[in-house]
C-alpha atoms as a PDB file:
ATOM      1  CA  MET A   1    -154.432-125.638  56.534  1.00  0.00           C
ATOM      2  CA  VAL A   2    -157.221-124.990  59.164  1.00  0.00           C
ATOM      3  CA  ASN A   3    -154.778-122.671  61.031  1.00  0.00           C
ATOM      4  CA  THR A   4    -154.438-120.369  58.126  1.00  0.00           C
ATOM      5  CA  GLU A   5    -156.326-117.218  58.070  1.00  0.00           C
ATOM      6  CA  PHE A   6    -157.723-117.803  54.589  1.00  0.00           C
ATOM      7  CA  PHE A   7    -159.164-121.084  55.759  1.00  0.00           C
ATOM      8  CA  LYS A   8    -160.761-119.251  58.910  1.00  0.00           C
ATOM      9  CA  GLY A   9    -162.381-116.948  56.611  1.00  0.00           C
ATOM     10  CA  LEU A  10    -163.995-119.432  54.373  1.00  0.00           C
ATOM     11  CA  THR A  11    -167.940-120.263  54.476  1.00  0.00           C
ATOM     12  CA  ALA A  12    -168.666-123.689  56.007  1.00  0.00           C
ATOM     13  CA  GLU A  13    -169.918-124.942  52.560  1.00  0.00           C
ATOM     14  CA  ASN A  14    -165.858-123.933  51.311  1.00  0.00           C
ATOM     15  CA  LYS A  15    -164.188-125.309  54.419  1.00  0.00           C
ATOM     16  CA  GLU A  16    -165.845-128.600  53.676  1.00  0.00           C
ATOM     17  CA  SER A  17    -164.639-128.576  50.055  1.00  0.00           C
ATOM     18  CA  ALA A  18    -161.091-127.747  51.236  1.00  0.00           C
ATOM     19  CA  LEU A  19    -160.925-130.284  53.753  1.00  0.00           C
ATOM     20  CA  HIS A  20    -161.573-133.027  51.193  1.00  0.00           C
ATOM     21  CA  TYR A  21    -158.851-131.645  48.960  1.00  0.00           C
ATOM     22  CA  ASN A  22    -156.317-134.429  49.820  1.00  0.00           C
ATOM     23  CA  ASP A  23    -158.656-137.049  48.943  1.00  0.00           C
ATOM     24  CA  ASN A  24    -160.175-135.368  45.726  1.00  0.00           C
ATOM     25  CA  GLY A  25    -157.030-133.384  44.340  1.00  0.00           C
ATOM     26  CA  TYR A  26    -159.189-130.384  44.133  1.00  0.00           C
ATOM     27  CA  MET A  27    -161.259-127.969  45.891  1.00  0.00           C
ATOM     28  CA  ILE A  28    -164.074-125.472  44.966  1.00  0.00           C
ATOM     29  CA  LEU A  29    -164.714-122.135  46.630  1.00  0.00           C
ATOM     30  CA  ARG A  30    -167.881-120.483  45.937  1.00  0.00           C
ATOM     31  CA  ASN A  31    -168.262-116.966  45.663  1.00  0.00           C
ATOM     32  CA  PHE A  32    -164.412-116.212  46.027  1.00  0.00           C
ATOM     33  CA  ILE A  33    -164.449-112.945  44.156  1.00  0.00           C
ATOM     34  CA  SER A  34    -167.409-110.697  44.056  1.00  0.00           C
ATOM     35  CA  THR A  35    -169.247-110.453  40.500  1.00  0.00           C
ATOM     36  CA  ASP A  36    -168.465-106.645  40.805  1.00  0.00           C
ATOM     37  CA  ASP A  37    -164.852-107.511  40.988  1.00  0.00           C
ATOM     38  CA  ALA A  38    -165.323-110.241  38.080  1.00  0.00           C
ATOM     39  CA  ASP A  39    -166.821-107.554  36.074  1.00  0.00           C
ATOM     40  CA  LYS A  40    -163.756-105.109  36.749  1.00  0.00           C
ATOM     41  CA  ILE A  41    -161.474-107.951  35.651  1.00  0.00           C
ATOM     42  CA  ASN A  42    -163.565-108.703  32.336  1.00  0.00           C
ATOM     43  CA  ASN A  43    -163.489-104.608  31.625  1.00  0.00           C
ATOM     44  CA  GLU A  44    -159.710-104.410  32.192  1.00  0.00           C
ATOM     45  CA  ILE A  45    -159.226-107.408  29.860  1.00  0.00           C
ATOM     46  CA  GLU A  46    -161.338-105.901  27.057  1.00  0.00           C
ATOM     47  CA  LYS A  47    -159.190-102.615  27.214  1.00  0.00           C
ATOM     48  CA  LEU A  48    -155.824-104.289  27.616  1.00  0.00           C
ATOM     49  CA  MET A  49    -157.314-106.217  23.939  1.00  0.00           C
ATOM     50  CA  GLN A  50    -158.193-103.004  22.490  1.00  0.00           C
ATOM     51  CA  ASN A  51    -154.857-101.607  23.014  1.00  0.00           C
ATOM     52  CA  GLY A  52    -153.106-104.131  21.823  1.00  0.00           C
ATOM     53  CA  THR A  53    -151.280-104.877  25.055  1.00  0.00           C
ATOM     54  CA  LEU A  54    -152.987-108.623  25.244  1.00  0.00           C
ATOM     55  CA  LYS A  55    -153.104-110.602  22.208  1.00  0.00           C
ATOM     56  CA  PHE A  56    -154.389-114.091  21.738  1.00  0.00           C
ATOM     57  CA  ILE A  57    -151.487-116.829  21.710  1.00  0.00           C
ATOM     58  CA  TYR A  58    -151.382-120.613  22.206  1.00  0.00           C
ATOM     59  CA  GLY A  59    -154.692-121.228  20.987  1.00  0.00           C
ATOM     60  CA  GLY A  60    -157.015-118.244  22.647  1.00  0.00           C
ATOM     61  CA  LYS A  61    -154.901-117.718  25.691  1.00  0.00           C
ATOM     62  CA  LEU A  62    -154.061-113.797  27.290  1.00  0.00           C
ATOM     63  CA  MET A  63    -151.092-114.527  28.955  1.00  0.00           C
ATOM     64  CA  PHE A  64    -149.495-112.488  31.830  1.00  0.00           C
ATOM     65  CA  ALA A  65    -152.208-110.059  32.643  1.00  0.00           C
ATOM     66  CA  ILE A  66    -150.762-109.921  36.254  1.00  0.00           C
ATOM     67  CA  HIS A  67    -148.063-107.341  34.805  1.00  0.00           C
ATOM     68  CA  HIS A  68    -150.974-105.184  33.314  1.00  0.00           C
ATOM     69  CA  SER A  69    -153.868-105.069  35.795  1.00  0.00           C
ATOM     70  CA  GLU A  70    -153.583-104.342  39.440  1.00  0.00           C
ATOM     71  CA  ILE A  71    -156.882-106.150  40.403  1.00  0.00           C
ATOM     72  CA  ILE A  72    -155.458-109.248  38.803  1.00  0.00           C
ATOM     73  CA  LYS A  73    -151.969-109.041  40.091  1.00  0.00           C
ATOM     74  CA  ASN A  74    -153.341-108.451  43.692  1.00  0.00           C
ATOM     75  CA  ILE A  75    -155.829-111.122  43.914  1.00  0.00           C
ATOM     76  CA  GLY A  76    -153.037-113.757  42.766  1.00  0.00           C
ATOM     77  CA  ASN A  77    -150.596-112.263  45.453  1.00  0.00           C
ATOM     78  CA  ASN A  78    -152.770-112.088  48.494  1.00  0.00           C
ATOM     79  CA  LYS A  79    -150.943-112.908  51.300  1.00  0.00           C
ATOM     80  CA  ASN A  80    -153.521-114.926  52.913  1.00  0.00           C
ATOM     81  CA  LEU A  81    -154.131-116.907  49.669  1.00  0.00           C
ATOM     82  CA  LEU A  82    -150.164-117.705  49.388  1.00  0.00           C
ATOM     83  CA  ASP A  83    -150.049-118.618  52.888  1.00  0.00           C
ATOM     84  CA  PHE A  84    -152.923-121.238  52.170  1.00  0.00           C
ATOM     85  CA  LEU A  85    -151.190-122.261  48.772  1.00  0.00           C
ATOM     86  CA  SER A  86    -148.256-123.115  50.704  1.00  0.00           C
ATOM     87  CA  VAL A  87    -149.579-125.312  52.846  1.00  0.00           C
ATOM     88  CA  LEU A  88    -151.144-127.127  50.127  1.00  0.00           C
ATOM     89  CA  LEU A  89    -147.687-127.019  48.584  1.00  0.00           C
ATOM     90  CA  ASP A  90    -145.630-127.954  51.652  1.00  0.00           C
ATOM     91  CA  GLY A  91    -143.770-125.297  50.563  1.00  0.00           C
ATOM     92  CA  GLN A  92    -143.567-121.439  49.763  1.00  0.00           C
ATOM     93  CA  ALA A  93    -146.160-120.609  46.949  1.00  0.00           C
ATOM     94  CA  LYS A  94    -144.982-118.007  43.980  1.00  0.00           C
ATOM     95  CA  LEU A  95    -147.456-116.711  41.612  1.00  0.00           C
ATOM     96  CA  PHE A  96    -145.905-118.053  38.066  1.00  0.00           C
ATOM     97  CA  GLN A  97    -148.342-116.790  35.524  1.00  0.00           C
ATOM     98  CA  SER A  98    -151.827-115.732  34.625  1.00  0.00           C
ATOM     99  CA  ILE A  99    -153.857-116.893  31.850  1.00  0.00           C
ATOM    100  CA  ASN A 100    -156.951-115.223  30.530  1.00  0.00           C
ATOM    101  CA  PHE A 101    -159.626-117.166  28.675  1.00  0.00           C
ATOM    102  CA  ILE A 102    -162.507-115.298  26.537  1.00  0.00           C
ATOM    103  CA  ASN A 103    -163.750-118.958  25.333  1.00  0.00           C
ATOM    104  CA  GLY A 104    -163.514-122.289  26.443  1.00  0.00           C
ATOM    105  CA  SER A 105    -160.026-123.894  26.010  1.00  0.00           C
ATOM    106  CA  GLN A 106    -161.520-127.074  24.878  1.00  0.00           C
ATOM    107  CA  GLN A 107    -158.194-129.036  25.930  1.00  0.00           C
ATOM    108  CA  LYS A 108    -158.323-132.420  26.463  1.00  0.00           C
ATOM    109  CA  THR A 109    -157.692-134.187  29.638  1.00  0.00           C
ATOM    110  CA  HIS A 110    -154.152-133.664  30.857  1.00  0.00           C
ATOM    111  CA  SER A 111    -152.091-132.979  33.939  1.00  0.00           C
ATOM    112  CA  ASP A 112    -150.554-129.948  34.237  1.00  0.00           C
ATOM    113  CA  SER A 113    -147.396-131.624  35.236  1.00  0.00           C
ATOM    114  CA  ILE A 114    -146.591-132.502  31.493  1.00  0.00           C
ATOM    115  CA  HIS A 115    -146.417-129.023  30.750  1.00  0.00           C
ATOM    116  CA  MET A 116    -145.300-126.925  33.932  1.00  0.00           C
ATOM    117  CA  THR A 117    -143.023-129.879  35.428  1.00  0.00           C
ATOM    118  CA  THR A 118    -141.161-129.578  38.778  1.00  0.00           C
ATOM    119  CA  TYR A 119    -138.556-131.177  40.807  1.00  0.00           C
ATOM    120  CA  PRO A 120    -139.474-132.853  42.887  1.00  0.00           C
ATOM    121  CA  LEU A 121    -142.759-133.488  41.620  1.00  0.00           C
ATOM    122  CA  GLY A 122    -145.789-131.644  42.894  1.00  0.00           C
ATOM    123  CA  GLY A 123    -144.560-128.152  43.258  1.00  0.00           C
ATOM    124  CA  LEU A 124    -147.183-126.443  41.215  1.00  0.00           C
ATOM    125  CA  LEU A 125    -150.952-125.673  41.864  1.00  0.00           C
ATOM    126  CA  GLY A 126    -153.617-124.397  39.507  1.00  0.00           C
ATOM    127  CA  VAL A 127    -156.479-121.740  40.009  1.00  0.00           C
ATOM    128  CA  TRP A 128    -159.314-121.181  38.044  1.00  0.00           C
ATOM    129  CA  ILE A 129    -161.787-118.523  38.706  1.00  0.00           C
ATOM    130  CA  ALA A 130    -165.229-118.235  36.659  1.00  0.00           C
ATOM    131  CA  LEU A 131    -165.420-114.565  35.316  1.00  0.00           C
ATOM    132  CA  GLU A 132    -169.001-115.468  34.678  1.00  0.00           C
ATOM    133  CA  ASP A 133    -171.718-118.315  34.895  1.00  0.00           C
ATOM    134  CA  VAL A 134    -169.973-121.473  33.133  1.00  0.00           C
ATOM    135  CA  ASP A 135    -171.671-124.767  32.019  1.00  0.00           C
ATOM    136  CA  GLU A 136    -171.872-127.562  29.538  1.00  0.00           C
ATOM    137  CA  THR A 137    -172.622-125.067  26.760  1.00  0.00           C
ATOM    138  CA  ASN A 138    -169.708-122.692  27.138  1.00  0.00           C
ATOM    139  CA  GLY A 139    -166.883-124.868  27.866  1.00  0.00           C
ATOM    140  CA  ALA A 140    -167.086-126.046  31.561  1.00  0.00           C
ATOM    141  CA  LEU A 141    -164.082-127.386  33.307  1.00  0.00           C
ATOM    142  CA  HIS A 142    -163.854-131.299  34.181  1.00  0.00           C
ATOM    143  CA  TYR A 143    -161.709-133.019  36.230  1.00  0.00           C
ATOM    144  CA  ILE A 144    -161.249-136.751  37.741  1.00  0.00           C
ATOM    145  CA  PRO A 145    -161.640-136.694  41.301  1.00  0.00           C
ATOM    146  CA  GLY A 146    -158.809-138.524  42.947  1.00  0.00           C
ATOM    147  CA  SER A 147    -156.584-139.025  39.779  1.00  0.00           C
ATOM    148  CA  HIS A 148    -154.071-136.815  41.364  1.00  0.00           C
ATOM    149  CA  LYS A 149    -152.809-140.019  43.459  1.00  0.00           C
ATOM    150  CA  LEU A 150    -151.982-141.756  40.016  1.00  0.00           C
ATOM    151  CA  PRO A 151    -148.372-141.703  39.047  1.00  0.00           C
ATOM    152  CA  TYR A 152    -146.961-138.743  36.926  1.00  0.00           C
ATOM    153  CA  PHE A 153    -147.192-139.818  33.431  1.00  0.00           C
ATOM    154  CA  LEU A 154    -144.239-138.186  31.625  1.00  0.00           C
ATOM    155  CA  ASN A 155    -142.371-138.590  28.686  1.00  0.00           C
ATOM    156  CA  SER A 156    -141.022-142.152  29.559  1.00  0.00           C
ATOM    157  CA  ASP A 157    -144.512-143.189  30.022  1.00  0.00           C
ATOM    158  CA  TYR A 158    -145.463-142.728  26.216  1.00  0.00           C
ATOM    159  CA  GLU A 159    -141.782-143.812  24.908  1.00  0.00           C
ATOM    160  CA  ASN A 160    -141.045-139.987  24.222  1.00  0.00           C
ATOM    161  CA  GLU A 161    -137.813-139.546  25.726  1.00  0.00           C
ATOM    162  CA  GLY A 162    -134.888-137.817  24.132  1.00  0.00           C
ATOM    163  CA  ASP A 163    -131.245-137.257  25.233  1.00  0.00           C
ATOM    164  CA  ALA A 164    -129.002-134.495  25.625  1.00  0.00           C
ATOM    165  CA  LEU A 165    -129.475-133.100  22.189  1.00  0.00           C
ATOM    166  CA  ARG A 166    -132.679-134.040  20.866  1.00  0.00           C
ATOM    167  CA  ILE A 167    -135.855-133.859  22.377  1.00  0.00           C
ATOM    168  CA  GLY A 168    -138.601-136.897  21.901  1.00  0.00           C
ATOM    169  CA  LYS A 169    -140.181-137.427  18.655  1.00  0.00           C
ATOM    170  CA  LYS A 170    -143.649-137.697  19.611  1.00  0.00           C
ATOM    171  CA  SER A 171    -146.404-135.089  19.271  1.00  0.00           C
ATOM    172  CA  TYR A 172    -148.143-133.727  22.152  1.00  0.00           C
ATOM    173  CA  ARG A 173    -151.540-135.776  20.622  1.00  0.00           C
ATOM    174  CA  ALA A 174    -149.594-138.903  21.447  1.00  0.00           C
ATOM    175  CA  TYR A 175    -149.769-137.789  25.334  1.00  0.00           C
ATOM    176  CA  GLU A 176    -153.370-137.275  24.782  1.00  0.00           C
ATOM    177  CA  GLU A 177    -154.079-140.402  23.320  1.00  0.00           C
ATOM    178  CA  PHE A 178    -151.810-142.288  25.941  1.00  0.00           C
ATOM    179  CA  LEU A 179    -153.702-140.500  28.957  1.00  0.00           C
ATOM    180  CA  ASP A 180    -157.037-141.379  27.027  1.00  0.00           C
ATOM    181  CA  GLY A 181    -156.031-144.926  26.926  1.00  0.00           C
ATOM    182  CA  LYS A 182    -155.249-144.845  30.756  1.00  0.00           C
ATOM    183  CA  VAL A 183    -158.470-143.225  31.652  1.00  0.00           C
ATOM    184  CA  LYS A 184    -160.285-145.828  29.728  1.00  0.00           C
ATOM    185  CA  GLU A 185    -158.217-148.795  31.227  1.00  0.00           C
ATOM    186  CA  LEU A 186    -158.434-147.794  34.738  1.00  0.00           C
ATOM    187  CA  GLY A 187    -162.428-146.959  34.550  1.00  0.00           C
ATOM    188  CA  LEU A 188    -161.703-143.361  35.654  1.00  0.00           C
ATOM    189  CA  LYS A 189    -165.002-140.721  35.774  1.00  0.00           C
ATOM    190  CA  LYS A 190    -165.090-137.160  34.992  1.00  0.00           C
ATOM    191  CA  GLU A 191    -166.961-134.418  36.870  1.00  0.00           C
ATOM    192  CA  ILE A 192    -168.120-131.444  35.304  1.00  0.00           C
ATOM    193  CA  PHE A 193    -167.662-127.926  37.365  1.00  0.00           C
ATOM    194  CA  ARG A 194    -170.935-125.856  36.876  1.00  0.00           C
ATOM    195  CA  ALA A 195    -169.611-122.452  38.219  1.00  0.00           C
ATOM    196  CA  LYS A 196    -171.088-119.490  38.865  1.00  0.00           C
ATOM    197  CA  LYS A 197    -169.309-116.166  38.321  1.00  0.00           C
ATOM    198  CA  GLY A 198    -166.993-115.602  41.071  1.00  0.00           C
ATOM    199  CA  ASP A 199    -166.454-119.330  41.825  1.00  0.00           C
ATOM    200  CA  MET A 200    -162.724-120.493  42.406  1.00  0.00           C
ATOM    201  CA  LEU A 201    -161.363-124.016  42.047  1.00  0.00           C
ATOM    202  CA  ILE A 202    -157.999-124.892  43.344  1.00  0.00           C
ATOM    203  CA  TRP A 203    -156.405-128.164  41.842  1.00  0.00           C
ATOM    204  CA  HIS A 204    -153.112-130.461  42.612  1.00  0.00           C
ATOM    205  CA  ALA A 205    -150.373-130.521  40.022  1.00  0.00           C
ATOM    206  CA  ASN A 206    -151.172-134.187  38.826  1.00  0.00           C
ATOM    207  CA  ILE A 207    -154.924-134.286  38.857  1.00  0.00           C
ATOM    208  CA  LEU A 208    -156.245-135.163  35.417  1.00  0.00           C
ATOM    209  CA  HIS A 209    -158.621-132.130  34.146  1.00  0.00           C
ATOM    210  CA  GLY A 210    -159.566-130.448  30.630  1.00  0.00           C
ATOM    211  CA  GLY A 211    -162.007-128.483  29.108  1.00  0.00           C
ATOM    212  CA  GLU A 212    -165.470-129.329  27.705  1.00  0.00           C
ATOM    213  CA  PRO A 213    -166.556-128.472  24.229  1.00  0.00           C
ATOM    214  CA  HIS A 214    -167.710-124.873  23.879  1.00  0.00           C
ATOM    215  CA  THR A 215    -170.757-125.664  21.657  1.00  0.00           C
ATOM    216  CA  ASP A 216    -172.579-122.705  22.185  1.00  0.00           C
ATOM    217  CA  LYS A 217    -170.907-120.074  19.937  1.00  0.00           C
ATOM    218  CA  ASN A 218    -173.145-117.397  21.021  1.00  0.00           C
ATOM    219  CA  LYS A 219    -171.804-117.385  24.501  1.00  0.00           C
ATOM    220  CA  THR A 220    -168.374-116.617  26.105  1.00  0.00           C
ATOM    221  CA  ARG A 221    -166.732-118.386  28.636  1.00  0.00           C
ATOM    222  CA  LYS A 222    -164.435-115.563  30.658  1.00  0.00           C
ATOM    223  CA  SER A 223    -162.514-117.069  33.093  1.00  0.00           C
ATOM    224  CA  LEU A 224    -158.773-116.546  34.731  1.00  0.00           C
ATOM    225  CA  VAL A 225    -156.284-119.039  35.843  1.00  0.00           C
ATOM    226  CA  TYR A 226    -153.176-118.490  37.990  1.00  0.00           C
ATOM    227  CA  HIS A 227    -150.403-121.145  38.268  1.00  0.00           C
ATOM    228  CA  PHE A 228    -148.209-121.044  41.379  1.00  0.00           C
ATOM    229  CA  PHE A 229    -144.576-122.769  41.997  1.00  0.00           C
ATOM    230  CA  ASP A 230    -142.960-123.646  44.993  1.00  0.00           C
ATOM    231  CA  GLU A 231    -140.111-121.216  44.935  1.00  0.00           C
ATOM    232  CA  ASN A 232    -138.071-123.802  46.276  1.00  0.00           C
ATOM    233  CA  SER A 233    -138.460-126.134  43.234  1.00  0.00           C
ATOM    234  CA  VAL A 234    -137.133-126.577  39.771  1.00  0.00           C
ATOM    235  CA  CYS A 235    -139.438-125.637  37.086  1.00  0.00           C
ATOM    236  CA  TYR A 236    -139.181-126.923  33.349  1.00  0.00           C
ATOM    237  CA  HIS A 237    -141.475-128.292  30.838  1.00  0.00           C
ATOM    238  CA  GLU A 238    -141.506-131.950  30.380  1.00  0.00           C
ATOM    239  CA  VAL A 239    -142.416-132.499  26.907  1.00  0.00           C
ATOM    240  CA  THR A 240    -139.567-130.328  25.179  1.00  0.00           C
ATOM    241  CA  GLN A 241    -137.131-131.144  28.371  1.00  0.00           C
ATOM    242  CA  ARG A 242    -136.661-127.258  28.458  1.00  0.00           C
ATOM    243  CA  PRO A 243    -136.572-124.770  31.533  1.00  0.00           C
ATOM    244  CA  ALA A 244    -140.003-122.943  32.378  1.00  0.00           C
ATOM    245  CA  LEU A 245    -140.134-119.202  31.200  1.00  0.00           C
ATOM    246  CA  PHE A 246    -140.815-116.828  33.545  1.00  0.00           C
ATOM    247  CA  GLN A 247    -142.042-113.214  32.687  1.00  0.00           C
ATOM    248  CA  LEU A 248    -140.784-111.091  35.298  1.00  0.00           C
END
């Protein structure tokens, strides 16, 4: 990690966070993009929504803007960033998707590996960039430091296994309830990411995280998410036991 050009270019504060990635399961890189670039992204997203190119799906998500915006694509495909993420993955990082949010996801605590699963496990990284200031009032992210070291909780852990013809019968809520019980059982404590415009969070495939309630409806929570797979991994969706869908 420390020998990558990306790491060498970080501030002392950001280097310190990166060096604790293995212990924490995440790192915070302050001022990763400029406020001007954040504004450019927000303006592009607004235009893409106005002309109908991007529409909300899956509960407020704007999917795959990387295929319509040069600035969003270029940030995610930056060679130095990919080289750095490849070290974290111990593989070869490949940009898989982008998701833009206008408001907070308010998603309950989860591991990305229940949605975007890999074989072998751990071949995924998430990157979240604040496109405006975010705190508890407008749906800040939360995460549980060190939770990436827990076992990967998959269908078999909450009795949702299917067979060759049928998927498991339980709903996603059953997974959320199972995980909530585990968090309480283990006495795990979440932390809130109070982000400034341009800050970036990188997280491990198995870290438990989610979105806080978006209580101030007069505020937006504009943000950009990238997901990266190790290109040598097999990618699938654990809940439905189906292959991951890529948009080329």
